[in-house]
Coordinates of C-alpha atoms and ligand atoms in Angstrom, one line a residue:
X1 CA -25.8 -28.2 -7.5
X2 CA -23.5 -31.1 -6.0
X3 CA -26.7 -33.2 -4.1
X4 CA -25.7 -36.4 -4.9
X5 CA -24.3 -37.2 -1.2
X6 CA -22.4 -35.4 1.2
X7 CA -18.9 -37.4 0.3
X8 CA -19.0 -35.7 -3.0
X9 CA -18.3 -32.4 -0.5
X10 CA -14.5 -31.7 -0.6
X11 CA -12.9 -31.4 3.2
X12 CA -13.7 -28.2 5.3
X13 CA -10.6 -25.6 5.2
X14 CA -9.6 -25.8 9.0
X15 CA -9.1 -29.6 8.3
X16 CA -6.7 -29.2 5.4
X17 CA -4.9 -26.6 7.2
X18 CA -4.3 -28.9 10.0
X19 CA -3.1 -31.9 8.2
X20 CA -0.5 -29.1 6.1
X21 CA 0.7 -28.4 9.6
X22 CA 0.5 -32.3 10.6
X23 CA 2.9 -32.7 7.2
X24 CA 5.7 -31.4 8.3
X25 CA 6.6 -32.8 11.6
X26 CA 8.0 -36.5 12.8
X27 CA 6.2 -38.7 14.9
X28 CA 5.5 -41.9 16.2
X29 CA 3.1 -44.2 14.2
X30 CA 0.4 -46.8 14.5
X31 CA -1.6 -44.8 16.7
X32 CA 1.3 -44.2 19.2
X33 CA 2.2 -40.6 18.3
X34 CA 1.3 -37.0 21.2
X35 CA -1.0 -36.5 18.8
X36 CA -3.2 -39.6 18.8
X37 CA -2.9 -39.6 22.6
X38 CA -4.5 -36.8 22.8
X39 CA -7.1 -37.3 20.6
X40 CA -8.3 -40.3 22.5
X41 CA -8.6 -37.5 25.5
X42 CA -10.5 -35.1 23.6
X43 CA -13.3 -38.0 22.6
X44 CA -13.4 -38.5 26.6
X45 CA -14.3 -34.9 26.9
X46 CA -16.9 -35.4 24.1
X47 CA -18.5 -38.2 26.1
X48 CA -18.1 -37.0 29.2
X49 CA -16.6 -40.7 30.1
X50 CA -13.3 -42.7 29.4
X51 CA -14.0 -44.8 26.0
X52 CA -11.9 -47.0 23.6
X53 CA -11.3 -45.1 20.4
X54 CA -10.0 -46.6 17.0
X55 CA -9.5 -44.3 14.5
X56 CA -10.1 -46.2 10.9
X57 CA -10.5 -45.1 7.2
X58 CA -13.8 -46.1 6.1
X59 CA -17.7 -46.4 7.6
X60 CA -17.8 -49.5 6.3
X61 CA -14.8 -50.9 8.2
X62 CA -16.2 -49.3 11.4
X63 CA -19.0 -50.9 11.3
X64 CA -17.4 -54.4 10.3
X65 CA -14.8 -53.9 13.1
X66 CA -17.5 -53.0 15.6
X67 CA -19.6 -56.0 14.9
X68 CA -16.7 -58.2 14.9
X69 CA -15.5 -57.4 18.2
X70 CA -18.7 -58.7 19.2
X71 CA -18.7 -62.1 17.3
X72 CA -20.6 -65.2 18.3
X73 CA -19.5 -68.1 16.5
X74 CA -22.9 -68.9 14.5
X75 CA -24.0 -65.1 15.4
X76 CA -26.7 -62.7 13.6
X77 CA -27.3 -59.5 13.6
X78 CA -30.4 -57.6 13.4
X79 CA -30.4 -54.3 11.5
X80 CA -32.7 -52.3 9.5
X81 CA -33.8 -53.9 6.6
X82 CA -32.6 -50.6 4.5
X83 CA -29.8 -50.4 7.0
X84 CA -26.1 -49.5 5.0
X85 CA -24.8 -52.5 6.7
X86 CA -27.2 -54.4 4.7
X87 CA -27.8 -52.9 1.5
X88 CA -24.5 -51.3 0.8
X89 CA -21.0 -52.4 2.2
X90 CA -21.0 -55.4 -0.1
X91 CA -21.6 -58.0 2.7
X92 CA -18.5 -56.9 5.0
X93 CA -19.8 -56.8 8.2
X94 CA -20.8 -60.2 7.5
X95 CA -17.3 -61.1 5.8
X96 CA -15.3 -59.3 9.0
X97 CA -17.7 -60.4 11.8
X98 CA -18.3 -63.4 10.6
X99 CA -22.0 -63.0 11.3
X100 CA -25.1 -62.3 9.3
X101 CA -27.0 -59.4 9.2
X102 CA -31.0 -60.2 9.7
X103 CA -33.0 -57.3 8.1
X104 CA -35.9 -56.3 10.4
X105 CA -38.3 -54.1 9.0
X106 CA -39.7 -50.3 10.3
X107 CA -41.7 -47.5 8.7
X108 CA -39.3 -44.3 7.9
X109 CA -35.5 -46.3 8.3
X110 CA -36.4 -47.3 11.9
X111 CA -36.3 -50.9 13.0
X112 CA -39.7 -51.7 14.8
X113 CA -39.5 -53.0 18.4
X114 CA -42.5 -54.9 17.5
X115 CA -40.9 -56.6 14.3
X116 CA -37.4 -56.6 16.2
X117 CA -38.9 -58.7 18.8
X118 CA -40.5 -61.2 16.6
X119 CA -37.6 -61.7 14.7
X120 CA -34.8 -62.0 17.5
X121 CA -37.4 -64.9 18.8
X122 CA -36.3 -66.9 16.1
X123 CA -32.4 -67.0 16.9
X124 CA -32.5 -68.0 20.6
X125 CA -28.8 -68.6 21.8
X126 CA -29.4 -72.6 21.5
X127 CA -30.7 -72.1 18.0
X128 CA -27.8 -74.3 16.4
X129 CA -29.5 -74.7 13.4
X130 CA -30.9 -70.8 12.7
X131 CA -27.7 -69.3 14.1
X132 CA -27.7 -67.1 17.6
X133 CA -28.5 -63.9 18.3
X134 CA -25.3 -61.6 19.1
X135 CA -26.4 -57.7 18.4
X136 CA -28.5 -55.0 17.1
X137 CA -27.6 -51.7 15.1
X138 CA -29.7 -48.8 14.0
X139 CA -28.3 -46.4 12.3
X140 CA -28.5 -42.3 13.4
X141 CA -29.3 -40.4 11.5
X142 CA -30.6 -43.3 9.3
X143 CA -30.6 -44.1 5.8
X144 CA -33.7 -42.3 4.8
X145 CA -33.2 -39.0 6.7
X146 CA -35.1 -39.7 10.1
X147 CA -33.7 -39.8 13.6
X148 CA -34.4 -41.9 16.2
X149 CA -35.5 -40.3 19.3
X150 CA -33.7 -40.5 22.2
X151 CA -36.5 -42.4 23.6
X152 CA -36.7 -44.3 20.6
X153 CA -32.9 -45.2 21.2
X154 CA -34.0 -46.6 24.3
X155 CA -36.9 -48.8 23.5
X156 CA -34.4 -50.4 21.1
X157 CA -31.5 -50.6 23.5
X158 CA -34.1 -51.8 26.6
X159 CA -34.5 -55.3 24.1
X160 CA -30.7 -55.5 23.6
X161 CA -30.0 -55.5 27.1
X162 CA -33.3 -58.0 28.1
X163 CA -31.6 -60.4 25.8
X164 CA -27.7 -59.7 26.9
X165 CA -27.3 -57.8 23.4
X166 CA -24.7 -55.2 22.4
X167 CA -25.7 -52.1 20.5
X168 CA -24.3 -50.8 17.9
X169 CA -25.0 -47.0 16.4
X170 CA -23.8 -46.7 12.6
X171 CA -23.4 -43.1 13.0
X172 CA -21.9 -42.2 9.3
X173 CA -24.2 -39.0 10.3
X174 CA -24.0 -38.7 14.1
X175 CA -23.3 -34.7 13.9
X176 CA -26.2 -34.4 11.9
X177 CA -28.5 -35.9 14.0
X178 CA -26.7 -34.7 16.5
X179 CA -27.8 -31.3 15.9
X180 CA -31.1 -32.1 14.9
X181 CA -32.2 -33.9 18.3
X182 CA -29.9 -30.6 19.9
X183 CA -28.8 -33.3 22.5
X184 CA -25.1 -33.9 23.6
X185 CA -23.1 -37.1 22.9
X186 CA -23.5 -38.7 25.8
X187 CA -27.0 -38.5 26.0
X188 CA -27.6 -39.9 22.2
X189 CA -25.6 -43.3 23.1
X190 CA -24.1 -44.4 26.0
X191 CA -26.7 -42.7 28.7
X192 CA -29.5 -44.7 26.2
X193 CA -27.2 -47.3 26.5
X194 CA -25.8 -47.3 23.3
X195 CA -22.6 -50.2 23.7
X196 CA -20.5 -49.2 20.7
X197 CA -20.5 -46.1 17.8
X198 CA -19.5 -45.6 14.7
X199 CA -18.6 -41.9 14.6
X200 CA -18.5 -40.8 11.6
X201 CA -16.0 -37.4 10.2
X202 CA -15.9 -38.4 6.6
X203 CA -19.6 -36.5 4.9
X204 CA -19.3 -33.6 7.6
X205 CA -16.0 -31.8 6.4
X206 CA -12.9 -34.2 7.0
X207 CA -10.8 -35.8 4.3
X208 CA -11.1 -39.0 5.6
X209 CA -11.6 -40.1 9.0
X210 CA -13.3 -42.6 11.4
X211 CA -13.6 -43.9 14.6
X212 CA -15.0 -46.6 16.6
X213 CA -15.7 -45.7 19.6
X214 CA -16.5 -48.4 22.6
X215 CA -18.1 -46.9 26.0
X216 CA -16.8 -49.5 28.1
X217 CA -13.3 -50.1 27.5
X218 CA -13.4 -53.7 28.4
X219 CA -15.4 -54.5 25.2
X220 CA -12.2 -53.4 23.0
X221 CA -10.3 -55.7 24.5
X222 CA -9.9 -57.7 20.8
X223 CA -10.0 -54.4 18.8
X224 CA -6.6 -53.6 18.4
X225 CA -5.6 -57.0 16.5
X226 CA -9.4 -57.1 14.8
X227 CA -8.4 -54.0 13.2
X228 CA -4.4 -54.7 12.2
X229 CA -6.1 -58.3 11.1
X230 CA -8.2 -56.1 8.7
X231 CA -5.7 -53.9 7.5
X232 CA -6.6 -50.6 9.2
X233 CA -4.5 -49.9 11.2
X234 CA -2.5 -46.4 9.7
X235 CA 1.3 -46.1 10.1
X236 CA 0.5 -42.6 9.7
X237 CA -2.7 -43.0 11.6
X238 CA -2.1 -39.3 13.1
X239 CA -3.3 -37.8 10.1
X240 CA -6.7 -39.2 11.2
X241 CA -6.3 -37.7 14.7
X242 CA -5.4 -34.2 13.0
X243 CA -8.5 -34.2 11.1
X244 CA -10.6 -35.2 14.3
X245 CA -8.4 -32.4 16.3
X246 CA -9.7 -29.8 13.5
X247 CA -13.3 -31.1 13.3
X248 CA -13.8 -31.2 17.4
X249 CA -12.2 -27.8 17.6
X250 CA -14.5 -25.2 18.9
X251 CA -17.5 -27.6 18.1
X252 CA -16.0 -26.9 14.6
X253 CA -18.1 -30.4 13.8
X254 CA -21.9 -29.3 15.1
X255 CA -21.2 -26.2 13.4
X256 CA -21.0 -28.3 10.1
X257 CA -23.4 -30.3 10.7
X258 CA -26.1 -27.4 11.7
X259 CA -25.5 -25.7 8.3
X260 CA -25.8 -29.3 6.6
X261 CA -29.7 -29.2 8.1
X262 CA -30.5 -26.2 7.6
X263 CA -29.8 -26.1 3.9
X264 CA -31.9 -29.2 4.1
X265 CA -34.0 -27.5 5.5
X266 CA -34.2 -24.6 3.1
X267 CA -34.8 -27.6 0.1
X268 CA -37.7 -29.0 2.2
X269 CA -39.2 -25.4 2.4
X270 CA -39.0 -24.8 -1.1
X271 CA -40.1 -28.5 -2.1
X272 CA -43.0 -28.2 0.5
X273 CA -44.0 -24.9 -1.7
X274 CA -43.8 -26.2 -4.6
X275 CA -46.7 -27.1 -6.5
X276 CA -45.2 -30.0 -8.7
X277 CA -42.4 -31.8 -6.7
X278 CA -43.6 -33.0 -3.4
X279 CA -41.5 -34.5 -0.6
X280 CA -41.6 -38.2 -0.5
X281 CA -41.5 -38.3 3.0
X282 CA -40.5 -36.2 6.3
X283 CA -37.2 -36.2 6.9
X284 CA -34.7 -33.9 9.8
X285 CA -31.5 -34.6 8.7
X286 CA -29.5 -33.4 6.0
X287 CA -31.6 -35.8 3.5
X288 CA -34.4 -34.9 1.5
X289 CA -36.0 -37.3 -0.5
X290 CA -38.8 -35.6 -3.4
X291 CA -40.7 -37.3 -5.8
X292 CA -41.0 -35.0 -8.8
X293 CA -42.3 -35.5 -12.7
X294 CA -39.5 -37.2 -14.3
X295 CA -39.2 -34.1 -17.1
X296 CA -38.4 -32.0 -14.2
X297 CA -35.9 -34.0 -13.3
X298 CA -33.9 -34.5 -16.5
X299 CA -34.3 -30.6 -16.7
X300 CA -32.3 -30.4 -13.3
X301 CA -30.1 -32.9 -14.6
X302 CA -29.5 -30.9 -17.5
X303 CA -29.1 -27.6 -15.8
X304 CA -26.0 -29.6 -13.9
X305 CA -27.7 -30.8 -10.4
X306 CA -26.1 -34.2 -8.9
X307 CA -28.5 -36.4 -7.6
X308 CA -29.6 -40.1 -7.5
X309 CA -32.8 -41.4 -7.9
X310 CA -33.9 -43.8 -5.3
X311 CA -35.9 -46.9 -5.4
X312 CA -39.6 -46.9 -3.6
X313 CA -39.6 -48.3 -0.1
X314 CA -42.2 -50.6 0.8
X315 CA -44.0 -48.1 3.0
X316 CA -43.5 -45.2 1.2
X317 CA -46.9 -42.8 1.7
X318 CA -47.7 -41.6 -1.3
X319 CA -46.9 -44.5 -4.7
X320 CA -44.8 -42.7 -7.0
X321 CA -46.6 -42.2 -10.6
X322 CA -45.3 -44.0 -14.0
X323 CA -44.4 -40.4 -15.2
X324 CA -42.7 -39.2 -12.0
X325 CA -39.4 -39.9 -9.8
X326 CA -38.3 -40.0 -6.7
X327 CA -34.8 -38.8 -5.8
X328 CA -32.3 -38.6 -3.1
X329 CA -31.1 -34.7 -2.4
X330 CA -28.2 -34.8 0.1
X331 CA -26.8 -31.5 2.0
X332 CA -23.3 -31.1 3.6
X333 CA -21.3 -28.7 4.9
X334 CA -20.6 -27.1 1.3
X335 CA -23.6 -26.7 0.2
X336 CA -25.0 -22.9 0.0
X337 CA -28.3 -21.4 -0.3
X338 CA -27.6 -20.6 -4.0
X339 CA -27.1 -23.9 -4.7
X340 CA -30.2 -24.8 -3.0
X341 CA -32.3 -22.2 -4.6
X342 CA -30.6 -23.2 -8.3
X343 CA -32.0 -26.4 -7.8
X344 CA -35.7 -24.9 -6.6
X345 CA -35.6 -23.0 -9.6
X346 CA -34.4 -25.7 -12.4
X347 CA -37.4 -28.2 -11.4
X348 CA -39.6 -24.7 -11.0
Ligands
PLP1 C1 -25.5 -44.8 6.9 C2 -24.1 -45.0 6.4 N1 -23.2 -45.8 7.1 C3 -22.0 -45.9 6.7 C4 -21.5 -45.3 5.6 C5 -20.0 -45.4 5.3 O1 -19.6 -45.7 4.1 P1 -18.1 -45.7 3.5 O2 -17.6 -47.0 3.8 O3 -18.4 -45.4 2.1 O4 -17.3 -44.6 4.2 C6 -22.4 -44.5 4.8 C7 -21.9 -43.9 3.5 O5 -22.6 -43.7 2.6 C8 -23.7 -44.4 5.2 O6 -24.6 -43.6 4.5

């Protein structure tokens, strides 16, 4: 009963087999190898256009690296205020950009184009003293399980551009959402004019691996030495393209991705009937968040489920009680329907 997040998931089978085969071969490194060549290709397949790809180790370093390719001396950015950017890479995409991160705030993870607009207002580009507006990222499928529609996409990206604004998608879960807007790549960034992603392979069934991926090429122009200056770029950086090879493999990735949902879908079903836990909110992505009496949930504890328990956003629907919790249930591509139905049972 592993819901604790999706990285706690091991890597999917057909990845591991491919890095075994990856093992025992020479080839060039630093990104240079057949292998990593071809790669690039396949992600111009995937978006249907030619982009810049940088395969890196971390979410965190793809989206420092992103938003330091896009540095303004005196710069800010503006991101959810529960954005991962802000709350949880320990300040470096402001360390590596050399920017700071201006929280804007949104009901269910989603920055409000209302709230977005006030707040770039106060960073005009001759604001010396405030600092300069530079970009904007949301993140898909956001930190609290909702998804940004593809016309929500836009509404965001229609302000970035008004102002001369990248954007920037964290998308730690972009299979996930992905799947659950059933929309193709292209159409969930660059044809909403989405400037730069972070696709994320990590919590959907690789080992570990990452990519920043730039829709016009011309904007990666300082990538290569941003990254080496950061210390991510792999001698053995093919082992990353392996993965990626494996995971895009007969859309081995959305495959993943669906069964990640739908097992979250199968918890929101079950907390939905329940008639003590309740769901703290709606969520379609492979998050579920549940507010449930806090003996319930040291009884699931017990009975060996892995979970956190998440603090109370400001605009949370329902207050949660003195006696009760609320808690963060996360899916992935491991997760089975026994597990899922163990955990109904233990808070039953
Ligand atoms: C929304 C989001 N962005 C980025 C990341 C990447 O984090 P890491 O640097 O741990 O790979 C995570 C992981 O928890 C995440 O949830």
């Amino acid at each position: 009963m592993f819901f604790a997040s999706d990285n706690w998931a091991g890597a999917h089978t057909a990845i591991n087999e491919r890095l075994m085969r990856e093992s025992i071969r020479f080839a060039a490194a630093y990104g240079t190898s057949d292998l990593d060549r071809a790669i690039e290709q396949r992600f111009n397949e995937i978006f249907e256009r030619e982009v810049a790809v940088f395969f890196v180790a971390t979410g965190t370093a793809a989206n420092s690296l992103a938003l330091a390719s896009v540095e303004r001396p005196g710069g800010v950015v503006f991101a959810h205020s529960e954005a991962h950017v802000i709350e949880d890479e320990c300040g470096a995409p402001d360390f590596f950009s050399g920017m700071r991160m201006i929280p804007v705030e949104g009901a269910e993870g989603k920055i409000n184009p209302l709230n977005l607009k006030a707040r770039m207002a106060r960073y005009p580009q001759t604001a010396v003293h405030h600092g300069r507006a530079a970009a904007i990222t949301i993140t898909q499928a956001t930190e609290v399980g909702s998804i940004y529609s593809l016309d929500e996409i836009q509404v965001v990206s229609d302000i970035a551009k008004a102002e001369g604004l990248p954007l920037h998608m964290d998308g730690a879960r972009f299979a996930n959402a992905l799947v659950a807007l059933d929309a193709t790549p292209a159409e969930m960034t660059w044809k909403r004019d989405v400037d730069i992603l972070s696709f994320g392979g990590t919590k959907n069934g690789c080992w570990c691996a990452e990519a920043i991926v730039f829709f016009d090429p011309a904007m990666a122009k300082e990538l290569p030495f941003i990254r080496k200056r950061a210390a991510q770029l792999f001698s053995k950086s093919r082992f990353i393209a392996a993965q990626f090879e494996a995971y895009l493999k007969d859309d081995l990735w959305l495959e993943l991705a669906g069964h990640a949902n739908a097992m979250a879908d199968r918890l929101r079903e079950g907390l939905r009937a329940s008639n003590t836990a309740r769901l703290a909110w709606p969520t379609q992505s492979n998050e579920v968040f549940t507010v449930l009496p806090k003996e319930m949930m040291k009884a699931a504890q017990e009975k060996g489920a892995k979970f956190y328990d998440w603090l109370e956003p400001r605009d949370m629907p329902e207050p949660v009680g003195d006696d009760e919790a609320l808690i963060r249930l996360v899916t992935s591509f491991a997760t089975t329907a026994e597990d899922v139905d163990a955990f109904l049972s233990a808070i039953a």
